[in-house]
Amino acid sequence: MSDEMKDVMLDLETWDNRPGGVILSIGAVWFGGGRLGQSFYTRIDPQSSVAAGLSMGVDTVQWWMNQPEAARLEVLGPGVPLDVALGAFAVFLGVNGRKDDCNRDVRVWGNGADFDNAMLAEAFRVMRHPIPWAFWNSRCYRTAIEGAPHDDAAGTVAGVPHRGTHHNALDDAETQALRLMAWQAVPAASPADRDKGEFGCMCAKLQACVQRHGLGVEGERLDDIVCREIDRLKATGGRVA
């Protein structure tokens, strides 16, 4: 457990996309204050998961067969039994010595409200291990990062490129933690800034309409029209679009 850090980013590689599915690897990292802390990574012997009753999804297995060789070779390397992996992850979260085997302070982030956290929690239930984090401290990375800028050409989210190999659980967890911190560090727009944005958006739309219809409207007069429209919408509770 990293001192002063309260957040852990979790990533799983699996052979199914629903709770109760086979988990191939667990990657996690403590993060906070713009930096990464202690990390965790383990591969899991899939036979131990199948023996425990976890499921394999045909579509997910086929999807894995089409992934880059580096990712496939890594995830299918030698792994530990499922119960050993779960016990090690609980220790990583800092449950040692706690009466209920649960760290009630840590926030665990997963990529999707119904995926990483839910998948791992179900594996703990199946193996009759206490879930080592409090259910109210589950967090969704996908929702938190939703508004961040994506640059597909550069491969960045919130200006942060991917670290290491895609679909390596630890590399993905570290990447997500860095992107989340970068996005959370962006100041929220003030009401004045939002008004400026609305004003500029409406000016651009109105100017395009004027040009499309071949009308001649001077810039200053156009600004006056937009200002009056914004005031009217605000007075009536309308929304500038």
PDB file of N, CA and C in Angstrom, residues 4-52:
ATOM      1  N   GLU A   4      -0.318   7.692   1.855  1.00  0.00           N
ATOM      2  CA  GLU A   4      -1.057   8.890   1.483  1.00  0.00           C
ATOM      3  C   GLU A   4      -1.913   8.724   0.229  1.00  0.00           C
ATOM      4  N   MET A   5      -1.850   7.609  -0.448  1.00  0.00           N
ATOM      5  CA  MET A   5      -2.674   7.397  -1.640  1.00  0.00           C
ATOM      6  C   MET A   5      -3.939   6.645  -1.252  1.00  0.00           C
ATOM      7  N   LYS A   6      -5.061   7.059  -1.826  1.00  0.00           N
ATOM      8  CA  LYS A   6      -6.354   6.455  -1.508  1.00  0.00           C
ATOM      9  C   LYS A   6      -7.018   5.808  -2.720  1.00  0.00           C
ATOM     10  N   ASP A   7      -6.352   5.839  -3.876  1.00  0.00           N
ATOM     11  CA  ASP A   7      -6.969   5.350  -5.099  1.00  0.00           C
ATOM     12  C   ASP A   7      -6.131   4.258  -5.743  1.00  0.00           C
ATOM     13  N   VAL A   8      -6.809   3.234  -6.242  1.00  0.00           N
ATOM     14  CA  VAL A   8      -6.165   2.146  -6.978  1.00  0.00           C
ATOM     15  C   VAL A   8      -6.872   1.988  -8.320  1.00  0.00           C
ATOM     16  N   MET A   9      -6.094   1.988  -9.398  1.00  0.00           N
ATOM     17  CA  MET A   9      -6.649   1.704 -10.721  1.00  0.00           C
ATOM     18  C   MET A   9      -6.484   0.219 -10.995  1.00  0.00           C
ATOM     19  N   LEU A  10      -7.567  -0.423 -11.387  1.00  0.00           N
ATOM     20  CA  LEU A  10      -7.603  -1.865 -11.615  1.00  0.00           C
ATOM     21  C   LEU A  10      -7.853  -2.155 -13.086  1.00  0.00           C
ATOM     22  N   ASP A  11      -7.167  -3.162 -13.618  1.00  0.00           N
ATOM     23  CA  ASP A  11      -7.471  -3.626 -14.970  1.00  0.00           C
ATOM     24  C   ASP A  11      -7.355  -5.150 -15.005  1.00  0.00           C
ATOM     25  N   LEU A  12      -8.314  -5.785 -15.650  1.00  0.00           N
ATOM     26  CA  LEU A  12      -8.316  -7.237 -15.800  1.00  0.00           C
ATOM     27  C   LEU A  12      -8.240  -7.612 -17.268  1.00  0.00           C
ATOM     28  N   GLU A  13      -7.603  -8.726 -17.547  1.00  0.00           N
ATOM     29  CA  GLU A  13      -7.733  -9.373 -18.850  1.00  0.00           C
ATOM     30  C   GLU A  13      -8.491 -10.667 -18.599  1.00  0.00           C
ATOM     31  N   THR A  14      -9.504 -10.919 -19.424  1.00  0.00           N
ATOM     32  CA  THR A  14     -10.442 -12.001 -19.127  1.00  0.00           C
ATOM     33  C   THR A  14     -10.796 -12.805 -20.376  1.00  0.00           C
ATOM     34  N   TRP A  15     -11.465 -13.921 -20.147  1.00  0.00           N
ATOM     35  CA  TRP A  15     -12.009 -14.733 -21.234  1.00  0.00           C
ATOM     36  C   TRP A  15     -13.531 -14.673 -21.264  1.00  0.00           C
ATOM     37  N   ASP A  16     -14.089 -13.644 -20.668  1.00  0.00           N
ATOM     38  CA  ASP A  16     -15.528 -13.393 -20.734  1.00  0.00           C
ATOM     39  C   ASP A  16     -15.725 -11.921 -20.423  1.00  0.00           C
ATOM     40  N   ASN A  17     -16.888 -11.382 -20.766  1.00  0.00           N
ATOM     41  CA  ASN A  17     -17.118  -9.956 -20.538  1.00  0.00           C
ATOM     42  C   ASN A  17     -18.216  -9.700 -19.514  1.00  0.00           C
ATOM     43  N   ARG A  18     -18.465 -10.679 -18.666  1.00  0.00           N
ATOM     44  CA  ARG A  18     -19.478 -10.498 -17.630  1.00  0.00           C
ATOM     45  C   ARG A  18     -18.986 -11.103 -16.320  1.00  0.00           C
ATOM     46  N   PRO A  19     -19.523 -10.624 -15.189  1.00  0.00           N
ATOM     47  CA  PRO A  19     -19.117 -11.183 -13.900  1.00  0.00           C
ATOM     48  C   PRO A  19     -19.293 -12.698 -13.872  1.00  0.00           C
ATOM     49  N   GLY A  20     -18.311 -13.366 -13.295  1.00  0.00           N
ATOM     50  CA  GLY A  20     -18.321 -14.818 -13.274  1.00  0.00           C
ATOM     51  C   GLY A  20     -17.466 -15.419 -14.363  1.00  0.00           C
ATOM     52  N   GLY A  21     -16.777 -14.555 -15.135  1.00  0.00           N
ATOM     53  CA  GLY A  21     -15.933 -15.024 -16.221  1.00  0.00           C
ATOM     54  C   GLY A  21     -14.511 -15.318 -15.765  1.00  0.00           C
ATOM     55  N   VAL A  22     -13.792 -16.085 -16.595  1.00  0.00           N
ATOM     56  CA  VAL A  22     -12.400 -16.439 -16.316  1.00  0.00           C
ATOM     57  C   VAL A  22     -11.524 -15.189 -16.357  1.00  0.00           C
ATOM     58  N   ILE A  23     -10.716 -14.998 -15.328  1.00  0.00           N
ATOM     59  CA  ILE A  23      -9.769 -13.884 -15.259  1.00  0.00           C
ATOM     60  C   ILE A  23      -8.380 -14.421 -15.573  1.00  0.00           C
ATOM     61  N   LEU A  24      -7.737 -13.826 -16.576  1.00  0.00           N
ATOM     62  CA  LEU A  24      -6.405 -14.259 -16.998  1.00  0.00           C
ATOM     63  C   LEU A  24      -5.295 -13.510 -16.282  1.00  0.00           C
ATOM     64  N   SER A  25      -5.517 -12.242 -15.988  1.00  0.00           N
ATOM     65  CA  SER A  25      -4.483 -11.456 -15.300  1.00  0.00           C
ATOM     66  C   SER A  25      -5.114 -10.280 -14.584  1.00  0.00           C
ATOM     67  N   ILE A  26      -4.448  -9.843 -13.529  1.00  0.00           N
ATOM     68  CA  ILE A  26      -4.867  -8.683 -12.738  1.00  0.00           C
ATOM     69  C   ILE A  26      -3.719  -7.687 -12.719  1.00  0.00           C
ATOM     70  N   GLY A  27      -4.014  -6.455 -13.100  1.00  0.00           N
ATOM     71  CA  GLY A  27      -3.041  -5.371 -12.989  1.00  0.00           C
ATOM     72  C   GLY A  27      -3.642  -4.247 -12.170  1.00  0.00           C
ATOM     73  N   ALA A  28      -2.865  -3.635 -11.309  1.00  0.00           N
ATOM     74  CA  ALA A  28      -3.380  -2.552 -10.474  1.00  0.00           C
ATOM     75  C   ALA A  28      -2.231  -1.656 -10.039  1.00  0.00           C
ATOM     76  N   VAL A  29      -2.564  -0.396  -9.757  1.00  0.00           N
ATOM     77  CA  VAL A  29      -1.539   0.545  -9.306  1.00  0.00           C
ATOM     78  C   VAL A  29      -2.182   1.595  -8.406  1.00  0.00           C
ATOM     79  N   TRP A  30      -1.506   1.914  -7.313  1.00  0.00           N
ATOM     80  CA  TRP A  30      -1.913   3.040  -6.472  1.00  0.00           C
ATOM     81  C   TRP A  30      -1.559   4.327  -7.209  1.00  0.00           C
ATOM     82  N   PHE A  31      -2.395   5.360  -7.044  1.00  0.00           N
ATOM     83  CA  PHE A  31      -2.085   6.633  -7.701  1.00  0.00           C
ATOM     84  C   PHE A  31      -2.679   7.795  -6.916  1.00  0.00           C
ATOM     85  N   GLY A  32      -2.120   8.976  -7.167  1.00  0.00           N
ATOM     86  CA  GLY A  32      -2.602  10.189  -6.521  1.00  0.00           C
ATOM     87  C   GLY A  32      -1.567  11.284  -6.587  1.00  0.00           C
ATOM     88  N   GLY A  33      -2.020  12.528  -6.548  1.00  0.00           N
ATOM     89  CA  GLY A  33      -1.099  13.656  -6.565  1.00  0.00           C
ATOM     90  C   GLY A  33      -0.268  13.747  -7.827  1.00  0.00           C
ATOM     91  N   GLY A  34      -0.803  13.234  -8.935  1.00  0.00           N
ATOM     92  CA  GLY A  34      -0.088  13.309 -10.201  1.00  0.00           C
ATOM     93  C   GLY A  34       0.977  12.257 -10.404  1.00  0.00           C
ATOM     94  N   ARG A  35       1.038  11.259  -9.532  1.00  0.00           N
ATOM     95  CA  ARG A  35       2.081  10.234  -9.686  1.00  0.00           C
ATOM     96  C   ARG A  35       1.522   8.843  -9.406  1.00  0.00           C
ATOM     97  N   LEU A  36       2.265   7.850  -9.878  1.00  0.00           N
ATOM     98  CA  LEU A  36       1.921   6.456  -9.642  1.00  0.00           C
ATOM     99  C   LEU A  36       2.657   5.941  -8.418  1.00  0.00           C
ATOM    100  N   GLY A  37       2.016   5.041  -7.699  1.00  0.00           N
ATOM    101  CA  GLY A  37       2.649   4.423  -6.544  1.00  0.00           C
ATOM    102  C   GLY A  37       2.961   2.965  -6.799  1.00  0.00           C
ATOM    103  N   GLN A  38       2.853   2.154  -5.770  1.00  0.00           N
ATOM    104  CA  GLN A  38       3.164   0.728  -5.860  1.00  0.00           C
ATOM    105  C   GLN A  38       2.211   0.042  -6.835  1.00  0.00           C
ATOM    106  N   SER A  39       2.738  -0.919  -7.585  1.00  0.00           N
ATOM    107  CA  SER A  39       1.927  -1.622  -8.575  1.00  0.00           C
ATOM    108  C   SER A  39       1.787  -3.104  -8.231  1.00  0.00           C
ATOM    109  N   PHE A  40       0.823  -3.741  -8.892  1.00  0.00           N
ATOM    110  CA  PHE A  40       0.536  -5.168  -8.689  1.00  0.00           C
ATOM    111  C   PHE A  40       0.251  -5.805 -10.037  1.00  0.00           C
ATOM    112  N   TYR A  41       0.827  -6.971 -10.270  1.00  0.00           N
ATOM    113  CA  TYR A  41       0.536  -7.699 -11.503  1.00  0.00           C
ATOM    114  C   TYR A  41       0.692  -9.193 -11.271  1.00  0.00           C
ATOM    115  N   THR A  42      -0.277  -9.948 -11.730  1.00  0.00           N
ATOM    116  CA  THR A  42      -0.160 -11.403 -11.685  1.00  0.00           C
ATOM    117  C   THR A  42      -0.976 -12.021 -12.806  1.00  0.00           C
ATOM    118  N   ARG A  43      -0.425 -13.069 -13.387  1.00  0.00           N
ATOM    119  CA  ARG A  43      -1.195 -13.901 -14.314  1.00  0.00           C
ATOM    120  C   ARG A  43      -1.858 -15.018 -13.516  1.00  0.00           C
ATOM    121  N   ILE A  44      -2.980 -15.493 -14.013  1.00  0.00           N
ATOM    122  CA  ILE A  44      -3.736 -16.538 -13.321  1.00  0.00           C
ATOM    123  C   ILE A  44      -3.866 -17.754 -14.236  1.00  0.00           C
ATOM    124  N   ASP A  45      -3.635 -18.909 -13.680  1.00  0.00           N
ATOM    125  CA  ASP A  45      -3.810 -20.155 -14.423  1.00  0.00           C
ATOM    126  C   ASP A  45      -5.291 -20.304 -14.787  1.00  0.00           C
ATOM    127  N   PRO A  46      -5.640 -20.244 -16.081  1.00  0.00           N
ATOM    128  CA  PRO A  46      -7.062 -20.306 -16.446  1.00  0.00           C
ATOM    129  C   PRO A  46      -7.737 -21.601 -16.025  1.00  0.00           C
ATOM    130  N   GLN A  47      -6.977 -22.686 -15.924  1.00  0.00           N
ATOM    131  CA  GLN A  47      -7.578 -23.952 -15.501  1.00  0.00           C
ATOM    132  C   GLN A  47      -8.121 -23.863 -14.078  1.00  0.00           C
ATOM    133  N   SER A  48      -7.443 -23.077 -13.234  1.00  0.00           N
ATOM    134  CA  SER A  48      -7.929 -22.924 -11.855  1.00  0.00           C
ATOM    135  C   SER A  48      -9.234 -22.138 -11.822  1.00  0.00           C
ATOM    136  N   SER A  49      -9.386 -21.179 -12.750  1.00  0.00           N
ATOM    137  CA  SER A  49     -10.635 -20.421 -12.823  1.00  0.00           C
ATOM    138  C   SER A  49     -11.774 -21.287 -13.331  1.00  0.00           C
ATOM    139  N   VAL A  50     -11.495 -22.080 -14.365  1.00  0.00           N
ATOM    140  CA  VAL A  50     -12.522 -22.976 -14.904  1.00  0.00           C
ATOM    141  C   VAL A  50     -12.936 -23.998 -13.847  1.00  0.00           C
ATOM    142  N   ALA A  51     -11.958 -24.521 -13.107  1.00  0.00           N
ATOM    143  CA  ALA A  51     -12.250 -25.500 -12.056  1.00  0.00           C
ATOM    144  C   ALA A  51     -13.115 -24.893 -10.955  1.00  0.00           C
ATOM    145  N   ALA A  52     -12.983 -23.569 -10.752  1.00  0.00           N
ATOM    146  CA  ALA A  52     -13.780 -22.893  -9.724  1.00  0.00           C
ATOM    147  C   ALA A  52     -15.188 -22.579 -10.211  1.00  0.00           C
TER     148      ALA A  52
END
